[in-house]
JSON list of C-alpha atoms in Angstrom, two decimals:
[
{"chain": "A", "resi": 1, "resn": "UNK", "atom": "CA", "xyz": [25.60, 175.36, 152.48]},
{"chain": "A", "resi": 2, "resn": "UNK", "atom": "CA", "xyz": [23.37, 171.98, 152.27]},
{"chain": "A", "resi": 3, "resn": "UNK", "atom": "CA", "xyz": [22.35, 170.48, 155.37]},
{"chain": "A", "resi": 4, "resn": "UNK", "atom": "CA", "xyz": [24.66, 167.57, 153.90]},
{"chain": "A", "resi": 5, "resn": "UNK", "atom": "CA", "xyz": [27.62, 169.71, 153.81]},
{"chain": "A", "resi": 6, "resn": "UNK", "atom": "CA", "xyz": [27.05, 170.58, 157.68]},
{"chain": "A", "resi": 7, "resn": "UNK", "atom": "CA", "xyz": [26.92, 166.05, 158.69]},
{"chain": "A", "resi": 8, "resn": "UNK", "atom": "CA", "xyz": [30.14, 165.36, 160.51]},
{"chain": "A", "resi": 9, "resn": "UNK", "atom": "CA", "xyz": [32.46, 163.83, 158.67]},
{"chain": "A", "resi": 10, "resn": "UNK", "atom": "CA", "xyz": [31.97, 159.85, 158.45]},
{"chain": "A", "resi": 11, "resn": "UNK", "atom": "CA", "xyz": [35.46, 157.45, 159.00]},
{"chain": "A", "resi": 12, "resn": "UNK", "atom": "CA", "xyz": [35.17, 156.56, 155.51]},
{"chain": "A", "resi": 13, "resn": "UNK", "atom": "CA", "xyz": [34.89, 159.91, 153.64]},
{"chain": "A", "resi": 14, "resn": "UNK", "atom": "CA", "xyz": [38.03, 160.80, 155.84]},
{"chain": "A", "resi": 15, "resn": "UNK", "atom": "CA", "xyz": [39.76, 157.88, 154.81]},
{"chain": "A", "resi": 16, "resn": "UNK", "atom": "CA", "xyz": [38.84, 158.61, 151.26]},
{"chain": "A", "resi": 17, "resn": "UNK", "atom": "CA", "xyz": [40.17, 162.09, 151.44]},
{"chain": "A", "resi": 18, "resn": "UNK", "atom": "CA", "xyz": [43.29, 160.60, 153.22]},
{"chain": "A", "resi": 19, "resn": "UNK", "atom": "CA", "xyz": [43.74, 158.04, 150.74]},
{"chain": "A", "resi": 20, "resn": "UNK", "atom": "CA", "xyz": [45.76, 160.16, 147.95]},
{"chain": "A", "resi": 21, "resn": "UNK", "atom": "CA", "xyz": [48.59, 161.40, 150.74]},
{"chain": "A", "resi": 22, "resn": "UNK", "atom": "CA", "xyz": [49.18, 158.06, 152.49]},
{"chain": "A", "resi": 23, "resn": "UNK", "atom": "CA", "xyz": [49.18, 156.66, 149.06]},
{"chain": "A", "resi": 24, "resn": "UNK", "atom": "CA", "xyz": [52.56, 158.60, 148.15]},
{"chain": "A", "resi": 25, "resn": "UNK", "atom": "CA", "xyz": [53.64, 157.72, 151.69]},
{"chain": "A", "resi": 26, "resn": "UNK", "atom": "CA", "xyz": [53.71, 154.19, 150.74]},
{"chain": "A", "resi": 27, "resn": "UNK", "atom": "CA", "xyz": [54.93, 154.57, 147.52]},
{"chain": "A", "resi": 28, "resn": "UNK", "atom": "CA", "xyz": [57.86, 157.21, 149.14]},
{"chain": "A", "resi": 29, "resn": "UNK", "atom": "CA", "xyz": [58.54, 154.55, 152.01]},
{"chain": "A", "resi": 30, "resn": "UNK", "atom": "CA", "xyz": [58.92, 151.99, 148.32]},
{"chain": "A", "resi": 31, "resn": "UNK", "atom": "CA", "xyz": [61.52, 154.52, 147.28]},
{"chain": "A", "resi": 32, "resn": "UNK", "atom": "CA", "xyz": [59.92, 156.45, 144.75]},
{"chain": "A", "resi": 33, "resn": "UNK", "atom": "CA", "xyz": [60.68, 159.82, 144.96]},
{"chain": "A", "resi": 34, "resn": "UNK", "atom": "CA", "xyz": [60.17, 161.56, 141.47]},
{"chain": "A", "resi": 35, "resn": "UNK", "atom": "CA", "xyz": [57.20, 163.97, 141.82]},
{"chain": "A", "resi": 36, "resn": "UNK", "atom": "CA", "xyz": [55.50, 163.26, 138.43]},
{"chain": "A", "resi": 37, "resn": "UNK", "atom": "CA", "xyz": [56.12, 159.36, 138.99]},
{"chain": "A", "resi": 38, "resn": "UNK", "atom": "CA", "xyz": [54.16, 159.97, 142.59]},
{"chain": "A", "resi": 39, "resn": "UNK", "atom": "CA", "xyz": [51.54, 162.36, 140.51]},
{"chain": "A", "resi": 40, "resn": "UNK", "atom": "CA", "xyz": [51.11, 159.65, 137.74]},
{"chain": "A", "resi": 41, "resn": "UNK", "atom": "CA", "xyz": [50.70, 157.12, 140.40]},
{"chain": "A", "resi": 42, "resn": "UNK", "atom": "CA", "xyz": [47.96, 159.08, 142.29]},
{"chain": "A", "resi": 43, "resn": "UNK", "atom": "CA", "xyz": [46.15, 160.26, 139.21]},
{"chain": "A", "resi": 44, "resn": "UNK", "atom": "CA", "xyz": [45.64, 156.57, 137.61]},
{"chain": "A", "resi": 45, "resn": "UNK", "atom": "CA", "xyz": [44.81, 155.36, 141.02]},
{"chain": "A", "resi": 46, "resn": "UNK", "atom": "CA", "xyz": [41.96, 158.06, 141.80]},
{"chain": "A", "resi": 47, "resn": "UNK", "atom": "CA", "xyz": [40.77, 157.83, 137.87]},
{"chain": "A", "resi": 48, "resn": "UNK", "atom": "CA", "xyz": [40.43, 154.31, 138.56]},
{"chain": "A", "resi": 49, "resn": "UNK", "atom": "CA", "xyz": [38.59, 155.14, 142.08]},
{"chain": "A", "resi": 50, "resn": "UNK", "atom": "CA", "xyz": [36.26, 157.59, 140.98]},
{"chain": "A", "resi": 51, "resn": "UNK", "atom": "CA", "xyz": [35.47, 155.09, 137.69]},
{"chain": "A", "resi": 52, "resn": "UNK", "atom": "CA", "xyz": [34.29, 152.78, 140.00]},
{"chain": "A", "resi": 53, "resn": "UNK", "atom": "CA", "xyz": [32.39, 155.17, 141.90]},
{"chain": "A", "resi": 54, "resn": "UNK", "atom": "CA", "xyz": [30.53, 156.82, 138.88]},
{"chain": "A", "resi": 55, "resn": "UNK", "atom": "CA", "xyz": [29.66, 153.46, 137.97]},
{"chain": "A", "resi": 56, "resn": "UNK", "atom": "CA", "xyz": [28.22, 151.94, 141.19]},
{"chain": "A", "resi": 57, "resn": "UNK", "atom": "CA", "xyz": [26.40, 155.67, 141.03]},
{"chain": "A", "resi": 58, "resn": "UNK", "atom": "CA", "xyz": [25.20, 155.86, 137.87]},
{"chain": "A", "resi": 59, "resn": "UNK", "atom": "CA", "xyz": [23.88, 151.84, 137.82]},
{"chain": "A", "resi": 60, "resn": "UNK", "atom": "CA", "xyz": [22.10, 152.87, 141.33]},
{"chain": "A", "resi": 61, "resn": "UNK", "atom": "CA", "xyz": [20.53, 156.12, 140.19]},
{"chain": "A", "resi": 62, "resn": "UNK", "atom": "CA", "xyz": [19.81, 155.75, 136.48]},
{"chain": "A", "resi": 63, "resn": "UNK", "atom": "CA", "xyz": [20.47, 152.54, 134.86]},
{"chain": "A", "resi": 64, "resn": "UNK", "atom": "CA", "xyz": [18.77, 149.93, 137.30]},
{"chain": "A", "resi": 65, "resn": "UNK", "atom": "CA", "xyz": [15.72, 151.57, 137.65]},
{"chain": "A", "resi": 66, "resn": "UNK", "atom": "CA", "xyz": [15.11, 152.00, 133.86]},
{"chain": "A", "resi": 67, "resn": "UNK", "atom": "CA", "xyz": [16.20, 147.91, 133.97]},
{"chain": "A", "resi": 68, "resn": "UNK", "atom": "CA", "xyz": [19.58, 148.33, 132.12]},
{"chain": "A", "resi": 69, "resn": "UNK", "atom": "CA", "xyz": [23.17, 148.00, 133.21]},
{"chain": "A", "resi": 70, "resn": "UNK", "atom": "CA", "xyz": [26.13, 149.88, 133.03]},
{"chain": "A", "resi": 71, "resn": "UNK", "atom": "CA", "xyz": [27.48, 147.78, 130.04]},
{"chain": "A", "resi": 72, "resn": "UNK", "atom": "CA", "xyz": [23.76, 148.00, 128.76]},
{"chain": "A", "resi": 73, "resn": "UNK", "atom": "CA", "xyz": [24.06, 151.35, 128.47]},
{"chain": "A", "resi": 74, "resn": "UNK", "atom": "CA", "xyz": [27.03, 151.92, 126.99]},
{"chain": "A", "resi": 75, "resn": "UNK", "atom": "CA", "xyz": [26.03, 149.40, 124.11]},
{"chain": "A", "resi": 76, "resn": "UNK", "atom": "CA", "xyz": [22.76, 151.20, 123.65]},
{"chain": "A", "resi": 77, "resn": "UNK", "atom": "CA", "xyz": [24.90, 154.51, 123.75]},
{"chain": "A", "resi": 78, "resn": "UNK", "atom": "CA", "xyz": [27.60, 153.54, 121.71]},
{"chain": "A", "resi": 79, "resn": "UNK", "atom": "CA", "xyz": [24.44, 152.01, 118.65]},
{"chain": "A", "resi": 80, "resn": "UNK", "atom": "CA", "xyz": [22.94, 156.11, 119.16]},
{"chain": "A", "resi": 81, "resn": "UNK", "atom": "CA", "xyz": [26.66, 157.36, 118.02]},
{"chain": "A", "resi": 82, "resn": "UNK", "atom": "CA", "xyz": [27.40, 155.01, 115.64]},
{"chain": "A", "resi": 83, "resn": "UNK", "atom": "CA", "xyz": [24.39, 153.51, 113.89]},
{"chain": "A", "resi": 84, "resn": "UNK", "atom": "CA", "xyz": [24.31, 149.83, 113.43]},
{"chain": "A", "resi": 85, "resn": "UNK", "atom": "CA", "xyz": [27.75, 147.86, 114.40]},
{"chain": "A", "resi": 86, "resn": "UNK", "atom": "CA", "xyz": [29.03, 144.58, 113.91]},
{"chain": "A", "resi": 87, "resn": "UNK", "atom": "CA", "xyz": [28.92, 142.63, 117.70]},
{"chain": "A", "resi": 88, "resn": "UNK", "atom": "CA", "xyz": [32.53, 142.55, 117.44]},
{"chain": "A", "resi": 89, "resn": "UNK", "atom": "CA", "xyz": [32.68, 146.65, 116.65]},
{"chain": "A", "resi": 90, "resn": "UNK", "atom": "CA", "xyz": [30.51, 146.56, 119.94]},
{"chain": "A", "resi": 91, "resn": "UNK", "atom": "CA", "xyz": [33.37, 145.92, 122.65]},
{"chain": "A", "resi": 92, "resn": "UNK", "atom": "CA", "xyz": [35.55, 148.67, 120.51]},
{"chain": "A", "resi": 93, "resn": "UNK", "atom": "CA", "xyz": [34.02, 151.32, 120.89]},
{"chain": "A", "resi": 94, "resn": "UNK", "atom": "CA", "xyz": [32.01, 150.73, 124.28]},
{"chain": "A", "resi": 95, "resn": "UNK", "atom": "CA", "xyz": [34.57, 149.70, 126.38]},
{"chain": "A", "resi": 96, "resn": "UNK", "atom": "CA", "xyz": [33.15, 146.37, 127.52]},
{"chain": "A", "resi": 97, "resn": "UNK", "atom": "CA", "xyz": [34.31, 142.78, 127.41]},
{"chain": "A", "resi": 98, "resn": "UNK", "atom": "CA", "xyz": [33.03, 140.40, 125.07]},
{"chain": "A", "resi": 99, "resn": "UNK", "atom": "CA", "xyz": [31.90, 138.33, 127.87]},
{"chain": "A", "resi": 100, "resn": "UNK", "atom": "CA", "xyz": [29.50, 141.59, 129.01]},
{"chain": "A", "resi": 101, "resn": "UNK", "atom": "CA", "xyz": [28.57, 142.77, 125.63]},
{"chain": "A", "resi": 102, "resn": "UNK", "atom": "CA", "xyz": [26.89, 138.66, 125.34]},
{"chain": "A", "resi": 103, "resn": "UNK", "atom": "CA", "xyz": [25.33, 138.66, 127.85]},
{"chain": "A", "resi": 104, "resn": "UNK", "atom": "CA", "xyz": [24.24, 142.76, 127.61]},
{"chain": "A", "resi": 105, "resn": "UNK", "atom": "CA", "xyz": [23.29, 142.11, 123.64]},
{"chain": "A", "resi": 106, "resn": "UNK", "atom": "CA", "xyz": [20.78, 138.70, 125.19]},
{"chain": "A", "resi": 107, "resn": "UNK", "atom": "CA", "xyz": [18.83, 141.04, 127.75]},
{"chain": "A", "resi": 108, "resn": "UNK", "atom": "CA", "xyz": [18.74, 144.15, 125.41]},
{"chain": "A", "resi": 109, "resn": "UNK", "atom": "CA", "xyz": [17.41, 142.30, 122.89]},
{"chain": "A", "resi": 110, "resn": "UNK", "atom": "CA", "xyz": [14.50, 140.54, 125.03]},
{"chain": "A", "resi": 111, "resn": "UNK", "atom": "CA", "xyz": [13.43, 143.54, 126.07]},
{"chain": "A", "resi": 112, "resn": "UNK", "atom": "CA", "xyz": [13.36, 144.65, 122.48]},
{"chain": "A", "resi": 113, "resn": "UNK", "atom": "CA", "xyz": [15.83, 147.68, 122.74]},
{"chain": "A", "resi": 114, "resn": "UNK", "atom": "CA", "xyz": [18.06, 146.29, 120.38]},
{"chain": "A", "resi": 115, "resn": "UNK", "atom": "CA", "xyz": [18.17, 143.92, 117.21]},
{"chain": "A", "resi": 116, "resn": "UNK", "atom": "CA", "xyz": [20.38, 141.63, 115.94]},
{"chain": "A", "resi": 117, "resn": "UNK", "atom": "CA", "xyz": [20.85, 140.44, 112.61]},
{"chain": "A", "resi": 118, "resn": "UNK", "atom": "CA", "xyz": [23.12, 138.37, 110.19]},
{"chain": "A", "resi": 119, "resn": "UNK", "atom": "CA", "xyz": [25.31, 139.91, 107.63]},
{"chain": "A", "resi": 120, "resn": "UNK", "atom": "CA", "xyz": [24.29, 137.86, 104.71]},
{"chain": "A", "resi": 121, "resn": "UNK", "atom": "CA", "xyz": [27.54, 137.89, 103.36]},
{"chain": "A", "resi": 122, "resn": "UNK", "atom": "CA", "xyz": [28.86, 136.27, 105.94]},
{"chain": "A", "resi": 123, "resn": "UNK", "atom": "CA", "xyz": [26.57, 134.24, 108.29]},
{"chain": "A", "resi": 124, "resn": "UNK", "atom": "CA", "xyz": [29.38, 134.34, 111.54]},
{"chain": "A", "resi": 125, "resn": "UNK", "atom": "CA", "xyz": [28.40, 137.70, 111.66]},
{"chain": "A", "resi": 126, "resn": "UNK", "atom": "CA", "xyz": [26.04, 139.88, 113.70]},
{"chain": "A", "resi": 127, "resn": "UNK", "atom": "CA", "xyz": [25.01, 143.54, 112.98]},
{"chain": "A", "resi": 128, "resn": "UNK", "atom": "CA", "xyz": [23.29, 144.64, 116.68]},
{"chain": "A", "resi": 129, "resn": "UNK", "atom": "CA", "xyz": [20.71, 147.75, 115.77]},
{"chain": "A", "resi": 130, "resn": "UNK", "atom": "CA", "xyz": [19.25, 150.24, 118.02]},
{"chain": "A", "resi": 131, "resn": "UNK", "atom": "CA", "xyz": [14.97, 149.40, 117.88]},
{"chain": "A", "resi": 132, "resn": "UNK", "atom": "CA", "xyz": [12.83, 152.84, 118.86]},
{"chain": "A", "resi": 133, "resn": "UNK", "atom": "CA", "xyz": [11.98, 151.22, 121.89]},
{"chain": "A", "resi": 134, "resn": "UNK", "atom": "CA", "xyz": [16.16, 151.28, 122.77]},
{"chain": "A", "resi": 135, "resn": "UNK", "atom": "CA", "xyz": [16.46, 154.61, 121.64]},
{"chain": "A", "resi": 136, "resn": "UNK", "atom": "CA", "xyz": [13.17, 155.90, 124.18]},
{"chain": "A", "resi": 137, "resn": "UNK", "atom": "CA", "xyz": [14.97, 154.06, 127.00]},
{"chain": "A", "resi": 138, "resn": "UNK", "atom": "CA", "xyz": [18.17, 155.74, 126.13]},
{"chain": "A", "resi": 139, "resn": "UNK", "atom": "CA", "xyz": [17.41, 158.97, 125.77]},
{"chain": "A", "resi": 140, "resn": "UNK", "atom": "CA", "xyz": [15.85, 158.38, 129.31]},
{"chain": "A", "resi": 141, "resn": "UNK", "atom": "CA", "xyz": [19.08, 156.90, 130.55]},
{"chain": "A", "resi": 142, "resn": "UNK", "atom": "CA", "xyz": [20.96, 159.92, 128.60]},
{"chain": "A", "resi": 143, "resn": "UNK", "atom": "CA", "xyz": [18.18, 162.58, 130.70]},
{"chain": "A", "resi": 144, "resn": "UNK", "atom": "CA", "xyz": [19.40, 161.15, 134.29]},
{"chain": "A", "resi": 145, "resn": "UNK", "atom": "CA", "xyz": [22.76, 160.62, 134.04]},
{"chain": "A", "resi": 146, "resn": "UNK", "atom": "CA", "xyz": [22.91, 163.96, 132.46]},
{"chain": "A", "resi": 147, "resn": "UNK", "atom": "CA", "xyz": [21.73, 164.93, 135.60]},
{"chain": "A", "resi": 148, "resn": "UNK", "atom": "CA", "xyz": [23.87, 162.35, 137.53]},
{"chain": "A", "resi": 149, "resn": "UNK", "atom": "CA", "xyz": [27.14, 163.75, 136.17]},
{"chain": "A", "resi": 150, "resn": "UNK", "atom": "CA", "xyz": [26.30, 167.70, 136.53]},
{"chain": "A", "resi": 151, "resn": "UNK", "atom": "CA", "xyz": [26.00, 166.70, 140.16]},
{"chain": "A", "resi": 152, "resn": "UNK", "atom": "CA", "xyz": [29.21, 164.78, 140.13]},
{"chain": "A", "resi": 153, "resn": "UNK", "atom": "CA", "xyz": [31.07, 167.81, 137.96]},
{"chain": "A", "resi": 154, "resn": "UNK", "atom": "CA", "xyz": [29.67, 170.63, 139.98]},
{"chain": "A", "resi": 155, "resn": "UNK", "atom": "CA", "xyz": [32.54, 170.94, 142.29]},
{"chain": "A", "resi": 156, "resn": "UNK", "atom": "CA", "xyz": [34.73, 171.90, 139.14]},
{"chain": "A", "resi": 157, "resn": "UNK", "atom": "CA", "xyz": [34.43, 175.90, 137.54]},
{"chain": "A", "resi": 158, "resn": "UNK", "atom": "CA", "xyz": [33.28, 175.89, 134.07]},
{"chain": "A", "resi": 159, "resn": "UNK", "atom": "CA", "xyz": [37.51, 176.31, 132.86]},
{"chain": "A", "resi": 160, "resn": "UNK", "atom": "CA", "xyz": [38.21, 173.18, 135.04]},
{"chain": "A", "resi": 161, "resn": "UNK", "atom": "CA", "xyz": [35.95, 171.29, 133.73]},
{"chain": "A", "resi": 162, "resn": "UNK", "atom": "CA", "xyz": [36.97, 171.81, 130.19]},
{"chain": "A", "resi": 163, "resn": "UNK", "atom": "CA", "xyz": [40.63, 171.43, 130.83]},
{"chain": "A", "resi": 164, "resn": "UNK", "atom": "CA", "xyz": [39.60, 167.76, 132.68]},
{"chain": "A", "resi": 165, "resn": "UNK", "atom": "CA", "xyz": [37.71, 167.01, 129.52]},
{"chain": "A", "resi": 166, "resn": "UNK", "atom": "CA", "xyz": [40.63, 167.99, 127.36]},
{"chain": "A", "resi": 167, "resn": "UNK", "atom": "CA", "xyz": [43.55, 166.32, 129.26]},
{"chain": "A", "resi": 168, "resn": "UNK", "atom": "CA", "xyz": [41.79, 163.15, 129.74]},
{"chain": "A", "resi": 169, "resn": "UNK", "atom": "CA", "xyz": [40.87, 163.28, 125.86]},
{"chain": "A", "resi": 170, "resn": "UNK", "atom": "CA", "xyz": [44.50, 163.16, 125.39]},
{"chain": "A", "resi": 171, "resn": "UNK", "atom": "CA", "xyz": [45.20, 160.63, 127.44]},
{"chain": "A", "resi": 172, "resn": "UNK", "atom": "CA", "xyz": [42.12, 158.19, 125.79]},
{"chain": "A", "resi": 173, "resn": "UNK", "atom": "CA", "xyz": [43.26, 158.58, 122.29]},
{"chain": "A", "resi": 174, "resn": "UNK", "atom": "CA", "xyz": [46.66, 157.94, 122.48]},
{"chain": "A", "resi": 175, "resn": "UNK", "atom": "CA", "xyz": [48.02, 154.92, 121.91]},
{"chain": "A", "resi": 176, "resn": "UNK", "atom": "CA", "xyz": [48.73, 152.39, 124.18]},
{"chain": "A", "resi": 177, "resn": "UNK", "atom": "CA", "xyz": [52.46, 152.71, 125.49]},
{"chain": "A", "resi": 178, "resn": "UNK", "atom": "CA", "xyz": [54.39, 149.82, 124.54]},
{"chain": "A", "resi": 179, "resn": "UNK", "atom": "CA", "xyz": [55.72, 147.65, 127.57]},
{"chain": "A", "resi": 180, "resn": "UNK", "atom": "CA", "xyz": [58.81, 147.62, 129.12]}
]
């Protein structure tokens, strides 16, 4: 056991823990009974909590002090998978606004991570490029989180963590469900 595991339990990691059941009180007290309607209600609401966790975690522990951001590095990331995209690709396939990717794409490319370019064919567009100085800093962005998110995942057995990978997977790449 880690002397951390022995602390007495702080107001606000019991009200974290607590969260999930007096959520479905609330939502009971609203009238909704229907256990997977309660379980879909929970899971959305604690993916969406521990997003926002893992990112104020991983911008504290690995991005910040190698000078990027959390939309930094999934632009740099998403230029290592892909190769050279289009700016407007960018937001696509890393998940940020165009507002963030902007203003990402200016500091990246100041610091000389990344480049931009014009398509010659057509002058409106940019193709953003990974430099080898981007691709140093992101494989030592890739290192630490590595380590970041084996810390996170190590509560989970080996078989849980691959079923988590796989159900979320499914629920990523379908499509979006109309509206009602």
């Amino acid at each position: 056991m880690t002397d951390t595991a022995r602390e007495p339990e702080t107001a606000g990691a019991r009200r974290t823990r607590e969260f999930s059941e007096l959520l479905r009180h609330q939502h009971r007290e609203l009238g909704t009974t229907d256990p997977r309607n309660l379980d879909a209600i929970e899971m959305v609401t604690d993916l969406t909590r521990l997003e926002a966790r893992l990112t104020k975690d991983f911008e504290k522990h690995v991005h910040r002090p190698l000078g990027l951001t959390w939309a930094g590095f999934r632009i740099l990331n998403a230029l290592w998978v892909y190769g050279p995209l289009g700016q407007q690709d960018i937001g696509r396939v890393s998940g940020s606004t165009r507002a963030s990717i902007s203003s990402a794409l200016a500091t990246l490319e100041g610091r000389g991570l990344v480049t931009r370019e014009r398509v010659e064919t057509d002058r409106r567009q940019l193709v953003v490029e990974l430099t080898p100085e981007g691709r140093e800093t992101l494989r030592l962005a890739i290192a630490a989180q590595t380590k970041r998110e084996h810390a996170w995942t190590g509560v989970l057995r080996d078989d849980q963590l691959s079923e988590l990978v796989h159900l979320l997977r499914t629920l990523v790449n379908q499509e979006t469900p109309p509206a009602e």
